[in-house]
Amino acid sequence: MAPTRLASKPIGVNENLNGILSHGITTRSKQLASLKSYKDSLKAPNKRKADSPAKDMTAKRAAFGDITNAFNKSSANNDKDKGMVLKKVTVESKMLPIVKNIKNQTATLNGKTSKTKQLQKAANNALESVQKHFAKDPPKPVATRAQNGILKNVERKSFGKENQNSSRGSAKSTRSDMSGDPSLYMTALENISPNDATKEECKVISEKLDKVNLDDSINRSLDEETDIPHRAPEGVVDFDKENWTDPFQVSNYAMDIFNYLKSRERLFIIDDYLQRMKGITSWMRALLVDWMVEVQESFELNHETLYLAVKLVDLYLTKSSRIQPEKEQLTKEELQLLGASALFIASKFDERIPPLVDDFLYICDGAYSLNQLLKMEMNILRVIDFDLGVPLSYRFLRRYARCARVSMPTLTLARFVLEQCLLEYPLAGERDSKMAAAALYIALRMKSLGGWTPTLQYYTGYTLKDILPVAILQNAALHKKPKSAISTVRNKYSHTIFFEVAKVSLVDDSVLNS
């Protein structure tokens, strides 16, 4: 079944203007969110927040969840007593009970004595053994810091038996002034009398500390910690170093992040799966991707959602065609169901307010039921092993363009090249990082802004020789005669919001080779 075409409409909003215009379809989830915010605005507060501290317990939940659940459960569950003031939980310090005051407490369960009595008896026996131990070796008087200081109370060498016996004798005289119950606490400064050797060691340590410049050591340690692990070669602008102090740029991790994404590309290889399938052609796939671009515009989804959904379609067809027999493989009537389910999964993975499942059923014009859509969603996740962290060419392109300081019209032109190539089945198996680099190179040539610079070679990790075969394939896709059945991408980037980059003159392969 061919994908259902949507009604003609103005071009939707793209990420360049951050959703200033809104001509797309308003999904049910967005309607519910706007309706709730409208109802909340109609409610006039009767009291100030200071008068009713429990009033905010029913406030709207944040995007990342309520991380301030510091309410008492009893007050949160009691809807009638909303005016009750929340009490602060405080911890009072109490003295430990004396051993003699601990009494046996028995607990009964169904008329039988539980094990509490046995545990209490064992605890009392343990405390009595501790008491006998301290009776033989009573605690020693603890010298205060005001008397001996901090460094004077530190003794690294062990004492002999004579010092220990003398300390025990001195402790007996002071025990009579203490309470009858022995203390169960010991301190690290107990019974340490510094000798001459210790005083000399402390003197040497203090002299060394006086010679140390703390400011220099602190600055040196900070320089070592903030050392840039990836240093750009000569002649290359270090984009990460210039934004090193900006926490939103995460420049200290950016290079590692994209190197990690490039290393994961080998886990999502897409082969020529159409050779193993009957009834599905590359033209049908192009129609499906064109329809998915139109859905992305209508629902005002992120571009990452579109790229992830297309990747999920190719990954599912690649892996399912290997493991499933020919009779159980996907048919052309279920191809649109696969695209809708992939968009549904990608929306829940990337969108802040994803469309509801009813919206995707509506966009398919009732061709599929709810059970069919949910079953296809589970099949996709099971086949791809629930791994949605797919490296996307759209993210690579953004990184490369920022490092090369490319203007927004040039970046939008590279995005047009990249999005137009989503429809091309021969390019589906190329690495996303290489596709992004080749699209940026074509955009630079079409704008006459130079060629492949050392900066781009450093940040992309590709030379011109590496990306040139992919760039020639992308340029051939741009030179194809436009077809009305798959014209959504070209019409989208012909709008003024996208700087009408689809109308930029194309270049020949000879320009790319130069």
Short mmCIF file of N, CA and C in Angstrom, two decimals, residues 131-280:
data_model
loop_
_atom_site.label_atom_id
_atom_site.label_comp_id
_atom_site.label_asym_id
_atom_site.label_seq_id
_atom_site.Cartn_x
_atom_site.Cartn_y
_atom_site.Cartn_z
N GLN A 131 31.67 -4.40 78.83
CA GLN A 131 31.83 -3.75 80.13
C GLN A 131 32.94 -4.42 80.94
N LYS A 132 33.02 -5.74 80.92
CA LYS A 132 34.08 -6.45 81.63
C LYS A 132 35.45 -6.14 81.03
N HIS A 133 35.48 -5.97 79.70
CA HIS A 133 36.75 -5.66 79.06
C HIS A 133 37.28 -4.31 79.51
N PHE A 134 36.39 -3.32 79.59
CA PHE A 134 36.84 -2.00 80.01
C PHE A 134 37.08 -1.93 81.51
N ALA A 135 36.49 -2.86 82.24
CA ALA A 135 36.79 -2.90 83.67
C ALA A 135 38.23 -3.36 83.89
N LYS A 136 38.72 -4.29 83.05
CA LYS A 136 40.11 -4.73 83.16
C LYS A 136 41.06 -3.65 82.65
N ASP A 137 40.68 -3.00 81.56
CA ASP A 137 41.52 -1.96 80.98
C ASP A 137 40.67 -0.71 80.81
N PRO A 138 40.51 0.08 81.88
CA PRO A 138 39.60 1.23 81.84
C PRO A 138 40.12 2.29 80.88
N PRO A 139 39.23 3.17 80.41
CA PRO A 139 39.64 4.21 79.48
C PRO A 139 40.57 5.21 80.12
N LYS A 140 41.41 5.80 79.31
CA LYS A 140 42.40 6.76 79.79
C LYS A 140 41.87 8.17 79.61
N PRO A 141 42.36 9.09 80.41
CA PRO A 141 41.93 10.48 80.23
C PRO A 141 42.42 11.04 78.91
N VAL A 142 41.55 11.75 78.23
CA VAL A 142 41.84 12.29 76.92
C VAL A 142 42.31 13.73 77.06
N ALA A 143 43.48 14.02 76.50
CA ALA A 143 44.00 15.38 76.56
C ALA A 143 43.31 16.23 75.50
N THR A 144 42.93 17.40 75.87
CA THR A 144 42.23 18.29 74.94
C THR A 144 43.22 18.93 73.99
N ARG A 145 42.69 19.45 72.86
CA ARG A 145 43.54 20.11 71.88
C ARG A 145 44.11 21.40 72.42
N ALA A 146 43.37 22.06 73.33
CA ALA A 146 43.85 23.33 73.87
C ALA A 146 45.08 23.13 74.74
N GLN A 147 45.22 21.95 75.34
CA GLN A 147 46.35 21.69 76.22
C GLN A 147 47.60 21.32 75.43
N ASN A 148 47.49 20.37 74.53
CA ASN A 148 48.67 19.86 73.83
C ASN A 148 48.77 20.28 72.37
N GLY A 149 47.72 20.89 71.80
CA GLY A 149 47.76 21.25 70.40
C GLY A 149 47.46 20.06 69.51
N ILE A 150 47.43 20.30 68.19
CA ILE A 150 47.08 19.25 67.24
C ILE A 150 48.29 18.40 66.90
N LEU A 151 49.40 19.03 66.54
CA LEU A 151 50.57 18.26 66.12
C LEU A 151 51.23 17.56 67.28
N LYS A 152 51.11 18.11 68.49
CA LYS A 152 51.77 17.49 69.64
C LYS A 152 51.10 16.19 70.04
N ASN A 153 49.86 16.02 69.70
CA ASN A 153 49.15 14.80 70.09
C ASN A 153 49.34 13.67 69.09
N VAL A 154 50.18 13.85 68.07
CA VAL A 154 50.40 12.82 67.07
C VAL A 154 51.67 12.07 67.40
N GLU A 155 51.59 10.75 67.56
CA GLU A 155 52.72 9.89 67.89
C GLU A 155 52.76 8.76 66.87
N ARG A 156 53.81 8.67 66.05
CA ARG A 156 53.88 7.63 65.04
C ARG A 156 54.51 6.36 65.58
N LYS A 157 55.36 6.46 66.62
CA LYS A 157 56.05 5.29 67.13
C LYS A 157 55.23 4.63 68.22
N SER A 158 55.34 3.33 68.31
CA SER A 158 54.60 2.58 69.32
C SER A 158 55.32 2.69 70.66
N PHE A 159 54.54 2.60 71.75
CA PHE A 159 55.07 2.69 73.09
C PHE A 159 55.40 1.30 73.61
N GLY A 160 56.34 1.26 74.54
CA GLY A 160 56.69 0.00 75.18
C GLY A 160 55.73 -0.36 76.28
N LYS A 161 55.97 -1.51 76.89
CA LYS A 161 55.07 -1.97 77.93
C LYS A 161 55.13 -1.07 79.17
N GLU A 162 56.30 -0.46 79.40
CA GLU A 162 56.42 0.39 80.58
C GLU A 162 55.54 1.62 80.46
N ASN A 163 55.54 2.23 79.26
CA ASN A 163 54.67 3.40 79.07
C ASN A 163 53.20 3.03 79.19
N GLN A 164 52.84 1.83 78.72
CA GLN A 164 51.44 1.42 78.81
C GLN A 164 51.04 1.18 80.26
N ASN A 165 51.92 0.52 81.04
CA ASN A 165 51.59 0.26 82.45
C ASN A 165 51.48 1.56 83.23
N SER A 166 52.39 2.50 82.93
CA SER A 166 52.32 3.78 83.64
C SER A 166 51.05 4.54 83.29
N SER A 167 50.63 4.43 82.04
CA SER A 167 49.40 5.13 81.66
C SER A 167 48.19 4.49 82.30
N ARG A 168 48.21 3.15 82.48
CA ARG A 168 47.08 2.50 83.16
C ARG A 168 47.01 2.93 84.62
N GLY A 169 48.20 3.06 85.24
CA GLY A 169 48.18 3.47 86.64
C GLY A 169 47.66 4.88 86.80
N SER A 170 48.01 5.75 85.89
CA SER A 170 47.51 7.12 85.98
C SER A 170 46.04 7.21 85.69
N ALA A 171 45.55 6.28 84.89
CA ALA A 171 44.12 6.30 84.56
C ALA A 171 43.28 5.87 85.74
N LYS A 172 43.80 4.98 86.64
CA LYS A 172 43.02 4.51 87.77
C LYS A 172 42.71 5.64 88.73
N SER A 173 43.66 6.59 88.85
CA SER A 173 43.43 7.69 89.78
C SER A 173 42.35 8.64 89.28
N THR A 174 42.23 8.76 87.99
CA THR A 174 41.22 9.66 87.44
C THR A 174 39.88 8.99 87.25
N ARG A 175 39.83 7.66 87.33
CA ARG A 175 38.57 6.96 87.09
C ARG A 175 37.57 7.23 88.20
N SER A 176 38.05 7.49 89.40
CA SER A 176 37.14 7.71 90.51
C SER A 176 36.34 8.98 90.34
N ASP A 177 36.88 9.94 89.58
CA ASP A 177 36.15 11.18 89.36
C ASP A 177 35.11 11.05 88.26
N MET A 178 35.19 9.96 87.48
CA MET A 178 34.25 9.79 86.35
C MET A 178 33.03 9.04 86.81
N SER A 179 32.05 8.89 85.94
CA SER A 179 30.83 8.16 86.29
C SER A 179 31.14 6.69 86.45
N GLY A 180 30.25 5.98 87.12
CA GLY A 180 30.48 4.58 87.41
C GLY A 180 30.49 3.72 86.16
N ASP A 181 29.73 4.09 85.14
CA ASP A 181 29.70 3.29 83.92
C ASP A 181 30.86 3.67 83.02
N PRO A 182 31.61 2.71 82.51
CA PRO A 182 32.74 3.03 81.65
C PRO A 182 32.26 3.56 80.31
N SER A 183 33.02 4.44 79.74
CA SER A 183 32.69 4.99 78.43
C SER A 183 33.03 3.99 77.34
N LEU A 184 32.21 3.95 76.30
CA LEU A 184 32.43 3.03 75.19
C LEU A 184 33.15 3.69 74.03
N TYR A 185 33.67 4.88 74.23
CA TYR A 185 34.27 5.62 73.14
C TYR A 185 35.78 5.74 73.32
N MET A 186 36.48 5.65 72.20
CA MET A 186 37.93 5.83 72.17
C MET A 186 38.23 6.92 71.15
N THR A 187 39.33 7.62 71.35
CA THR A 187 39.70 8.69 70.43
C THR A 187 41.09 8.44 69.87
N ALA A 188 41.39 9.08 68.75
CA ALA A 188 42.70 8.92 68.13
C ALA A 188 43.79 9.65 68.88
N LEU A 189 43.44 10.62 69.73
CA LEU A 189 44.42 11.40 70.46
C LEU A 189 44.61 10.90 71.88
N GLU A 190 44.15 9.71 72.16
CA GLU A 190 44.16 9.23 73.54
C GLU A 190 45.55 8.72 73.93
N ASN A 191 46.00 9.15 75.09
CA ASN A 191 47.21 8.62 75.73
C ASN A 191 48.42 8.72 74.80
N ILE A 192 48.65 9.91 74.28
CA ILE A 192 49.82 10.15 73.45
C ILE A 192 50.61 11.27 74.08
N SER A 193 51.80 10.97 74.54
CA SER A 193 52.66 11.98 75.13
C SER A 193 53.87 12.15 74.23
N PRO A 194 54.02 13.28 73.57
CA PRO A 194 55.12 13.45 72.61
C PRO A 194 56.47 13.47 73.31
N ASN A 195 57.43 12.84 72.67
CA ASN A 195 58.78 12.85 73.19
C ASN A 195 59.62 13.84 72.41
N ASP A 196 60.93 13.86 72.70
CA ASP A 196 61.81 14.82 72.04
C ASP A 196 61.93 14.56 70.54
N ALA A 197 61.97 13.25 70.16
CA ALA A 197 62.10 12.93 68.74
C ALA A 197 60.89 13.40 67.94
N THR A 198 59.70 13.26 68.57
CA THR A 198 58.49 13.71 67.88
C THR A 198 58.47 15.21 67.72
N LYS A 199 58.95 15.93 68.74
CA LYS A 199 58.99 17.38 68.64
C LYS A 199 59.91 17.84 67.52
N GLU A 200 61.05 17.15 67.35
CA GLU A 200 61.96 17.51 66.29
C GLU A 200 61.35 17.25 64.91
N GLU A 201 60.63 16.12 64.80
CA GLU A 201 59.99 15.81 63.52
C GLU A 201 58.93 16.86 63.17
N CYS A 202 58.17 17.26 64.17
CA CYS A 202 57.15 18.27 63.94
C CYS A 202 57.78 19.60 63.55
N LYS A 203 58.92 19.91 64.13
CA LYS A 203 59.61 21.15 63.81
C LYS A 203 60.09 21.15 62.37
N VAL A 204 60.63 19.99 61.92
CA VAL A 204 61.08 19.88 60.54
C VAL A 204 59.92 20.01 59.56
N ILE A 205 58.80 19.39 59.92
CA ILE A 205 57.62 19.46 59.05
C ILE A 205 57.10 20.88 58.93
N SER A 206 57.06 21.59 60.06
CA SER A 206 56.58 22.97 60.05
C SER A 206 57.49 23.87 59.22
N GLU A 207 58.83 23.63 59.28
CA GLU A 207 59.76 24.42 58.47
C GLU A 207 59.54 24.17 56.98
N LYS A 208 59.27 22.91 56.60
CA LYS A 208 59.01 22.62 55.20
C LYS A 208 57.71 23.24 54.71
N LEU A 209 56.70 23.26 55.59
CA LEU A 209 55.43 23.87 55.21
C LEU A 209 55.57 25.36 55.01
N ASP A 210 56.46 26.00 55.80
CA ASP A 210 56.65 27.44 55.65
C ASP A 210 57.27 27.80 54.31
N LYS A 211 58.07 26.88 53.76
CA LYS A 211 58.76 27.14 52.50
C LYS A 211 57.87 26.89 51.28
N VAL A 212 56.74 26.22 51.47
CA VAL A 212 55.86 25.88 50.35
C VAL A 212 54.96 27.07 50.04
N ASN A 213 54.89 27.43 48.76
CA ASN A 213 53.99 28.48 48.29
C ASN A 213 52.69 27.82 47.83
N LEU A 214 51.68 27.95 48.64
CA LEU A 214 50.43 27.26 48.35
C LEU A 214 49.78 27.78 47.07
N ASP A 215 49.93 29.07 46.78
CA ASP A 215 49.29 29.62 45.58
C ASP A 215 49.86 29.01 44.32
N ASP A 216 51.21 28.82 44.28
CA ASP A 216 51.82 28.22 43.10
C ASP A 216 51.40 26.78 42.90
N SER A 217 51.32 26.02 44.02
CA SER A 217 50.93 24.62 43.89
C SER A 217 49.50 24.46 43.45
N ILE A 218 48.63 25.36 43.94
CA ILE A 218 47.22 25.29 43.53
C ILE A 218 47.08 25.61 42.05
N ASN A 219 47.78 26.67 41.61
CA ASN A 219 47.68 27.03 40.20
C ASN A 219 48.25 25.93 39.31
N ARG A 220 49.36 25.30 39.78
CA ARG A 220 49.97 24.25 38.99
C ARG A 220 49.04 23.05 38.86
N SER A 221 48.37 22.69 39.97
CA SER A 221 47.46 21.54 39.93
C SER A 221 46.25 21.82 39.05
N LEU A 222 45.75 23.09 39.08
CA LEU A 222 44.62 23.42 38.23
C LEU A 222 45.00 23.38 36.76
N ASP A 223 46.22 23.82 36.44
CA ASP A 223 46.66 23.76 35.06
C ASP A 223 46.79 22.33 34.56
N GLU A 224 47.25 21.45 35.46
CA GLU A 224 47.38 20.06 35.07
C GLU A 224 46.03 19.41 34.85
N GLU A 225 45.03 19.79 35.70
CA GLU A 225 43.70 19.18 35.57
C GLU A 225 42.98 19.66 34.32
N THR A 226 43.17 20.95 33.96
CA THR A 226 42.48 21.51 32.80
C THR A 226 43.31 21.41 31.53
N ASP A 227 44.30 20.56 31.53
CA ASP A 227 45.11 20.39 30.34
C ASP A 227 44.27 19.79 29.21
N ILE A 228 44.37 20.36 28.03
CA ILE A 228 43.57 19.92 26.89
C ILE A 228 44.14 18.61 26.37
N PRO A 229 43.36 17.52 26.39
CA PRO A 229 43.91 16.22 25.96
C PRO A 229 44.15 16.17 24.46
N HIS A 230 43.30 16.87 23.65
CA HIS A 230 43.44 16.84 22.20
C HIS A 230 43.91 18.22 21.74
N ARG A 231 45.14 18.29 21.35
CA ARG A 231 45.70 19.56 20.89
C ARG A 231 45.69 19.57 19.37
N ALA A 232 45.17 20.67 18.82
CA ALA A 232 45.09 20.80 17.37
C ALA A 232 46.48 21.03 16.80
N PRO A 233 46.76 20.50 15.63
CA PRO A 233 48.07 20.73 15.01
C PRO A 233 48.23 22.18 14.55
N GLU A 234 49.41 22.51 14.09
CA GLU A 234 49.67 23.87 13.64
C GLU A 234 48.87 24.17 12.37
N GLY A 235 48.36 25.38 12.33
CA GLY A 235 47.54 25.80 11.20
C GLY A 235 46.07 25.44 11.32
N VAL A 236 45.68 24.83 12.43
CA VAL A 236 44.29 24.43 12.65
C VAL A 236 43.74 25.23 13.83
N VAL A 237 42.59 25.83 13.63
CA VAL A 237 41.95 26.60 14.68
C VAL A 237 41.39 25.65 15.72
N ASP A 238 41.80 25.84 16.97
CA ASP A 238 41.33 24.96 18.06
C ASP A 238 39.99 25.48 18.55
N PHE A 239 38.93 24.94 18.00
CA PHE A 239 37.59 25.40 18.36
C PHE A 239 37.26 25.05 19.81
N ASP A 240 37.65 23.88 20.27
CA ASP A 240 37.34 23.46 21.64
C ASP A 240 38.07 24.30 22.67
N LYS A 241 39.30 24.71 22.36
CA LYS A 241 40.06 25.51 23.32
C LYS A 241 39.46 26.89 23.49
N GLU A 242 38.93 27.46 22.42
CA GLU A 242 38.32 28.77 22.51
C GLU A 242 37.06 28.76 23.37
N ASN A 243 36.38 27.65 23.42
CA ASN A 243 35.14 27.54 24.21
C ASN A 243 35.35 26.66 25.45
N TRP A 244 36.58 26.60 25.94
CA TRP A 244 36.91 25.68 27.02
C TRP A 244 36.19 26.04 28.33
N THR A 245 35.98 27.31 28.58
CA THR A 245 35.36 27.75 29.84
C THR A 245 33.84 27.78 29.77
N ASP A 246 33.27 27.49 28.61
CA ASP A 246 31.81 27.50 28.47
C ASP A 246 31.28 26.12 28.83
N PRO A 247 30.54 25.98 29.92
CA PRO A 247 30.06 24.64 30.30
C PRO A 247 29.05 24.06 29.33
N PHE A 248 28.36 24.92 28.57
CA PHE A 248 27.36 24.42 27.63
C PHE A 248 27.99 23.83 26.37
N GLN A 249 29.23 24.17 26.10
CA GLN A 249 29.92 23.63 24.93
C GLN A 249 30.53 22.26 25.19
N VAL A 250 30.75 21.93 26.49
CA VAL A 250 31.41 20.68 26.90
C VAL A 250 32.62 20.39 26.00
N SER A 251 33.45 21.40 25.85
CA SER A 251 34.59 21.26 24.94
C SER A 251 35.58 20.22 25.41
N ASN A 252 35.64 19.98 26.72
CA ASN A 252 36.59 18.98 27.22
C ASN A 252 36.16 17.56 26.89
N TYR A 253 34.91 17.37 26.47
CA TYR A 253 34.43 16.03 26.11
C TYR A 253 33.99 15.92 24.65
N ALA A 254 33.93 17.04 23.92
CA ALA A 254 33.34 17.02 22.57
C ALA A 254 34.10 16.10 21.64
N MET A 255 35.42 16.20 21.63
CA MET A 255 36.21 15.36 20.73
C MET A 255 36.04 13.89 21.06
N ASP A 256 36.03 13.56 22.35
CA ASP A 256 35.85 12.16 22.75
C ASP A 256 34.46 11.65 22.41
N ILE A 257 33.46 12.52 22.53
CA ILE A 257 32.09 12.10 22.25
C ILE A 257 31.94 11.70 20.78
N PHE A 258 32.44 12.52 19.88
CA PHE A 258 32.26 12.23 18.46
C PHE A 258 33.20 11.12 17.99
N ASN A 259 34.34 10.97 18.63
CA ASN A 259 35.17 9.80 18.33
C ASN A 259 34.48 8.51 18.77
N TYR A 260 33.77 8.59 19.89
CA TYR A 260 33.01 7.42 20.36
C TYR A 260 31.85 7.10 19.41
N LEU A 261 31.17 8.16 18.93
CA LEU A 261 30.08 7.93 17.98
C LEU A 261 30.60 7.32 16.68
N LYS A 262 31.77 7.76 16.23
CA LYS A 262 32.34 7.17 15.01
C LYS A 262 32.71 5.70 15.23
N SER A 263 33.15 5.37 16.43
CA SER A 263 33.49 3.98 16.71
C SER A 263 32.27 3.08 16.77
N ARG A 264 31.09 3.65 17.05
CA ARG A 264 29.86 2.87 17.11
C ARG A 264 29.20 2.66 15.75
N GLU A 265 29.69 3.33 14.73
CA GLU A 265 29.07 3.19 13.42
C GLU A 265 29.17 1.78 12.87
N ARG A 266 30.19 1.05 13.26
CA ARG A 266 30.35 -0.32 12.77
C ARG A 266 29.28 -1.26 13.31
N LEU A 267 28.57 -0.83 14.37
CA LEU A 267 27.52 -1.66 14.95
C LEU A 267 26.19 -1.53 14.21
N PHE A 268 26.09 -0.56 13.30
CA PHE A 268 24.81 -0.30 12.62
C PHE A 268 25.03 -0.29 11.11
N ILE A 269 25.66 -1.33 10.61
CA ILE A 269 25.91 -1.46 9.18
C ILE A 269 24.63 -1.86 8.45
N ILE A 270 24.36 -1.19 7.34
CA ILE A 270 23.19 -1.48 6.51
C ILE A 270 23.69 -2.02 5.18
N ASP A 271 23.26 -3.22 4.84
CA ASP A 271 23.71 -3.84 3.61
C ASP A 271 22.62 -3.73 2.54
N ASP A 272 22.81 -4.43 1.44
CA ASP A 272 21.84 -4.42 0.34
C ASP A 272 20.72 -5.41 0.66
N TYR A 273 19.82 -5.01 1.54
CA TYR A 273 18.79 -5.91 2.02
C TYR A 273 17.68 -6.14 1.00
N LEU A 274 17.54 -5.28 0.02
CA LEU A 274 16.47 -5.45 -0.96
C LEU A 274 16.69 -6.68 -1.84
N GLN A 275 17.91 -7.14 -1.93
CA GLN A 275 18.15 -8.37 -2.70
C GLN A 275 17.53 -9.59 -2.03
N ARG A 276 17.36 -9.54 -0.71
CA ARG A 276 16.76 -10.66 0.01
C ARG A 276 15.25 -10.53 0.17
N MET A 277 14.68 -9.44 -0.30
CA MET A 277 13.25 -9.21 -0.12
C MET A 277 12.57 -9.16 -1.48
N LYS A 278 11.34 -9.62 -1.51
CA LYS A 278 10.53 -9.61 -2.72
C LYS A 278 9.32 -8.71 -2.51
N GLY A 279 9.02 -7.92 -3.51
CA GLY A 279 7.86 -7.04 -3.43
C GLY A 279 8.19 -5.64 -2.97
N ILE A 280 9.38 -5.38 -2.47
CA ILE A 280 9.77 -4.05 -2.02
C ILE A 280 10.96 -3.59 -2.86
#
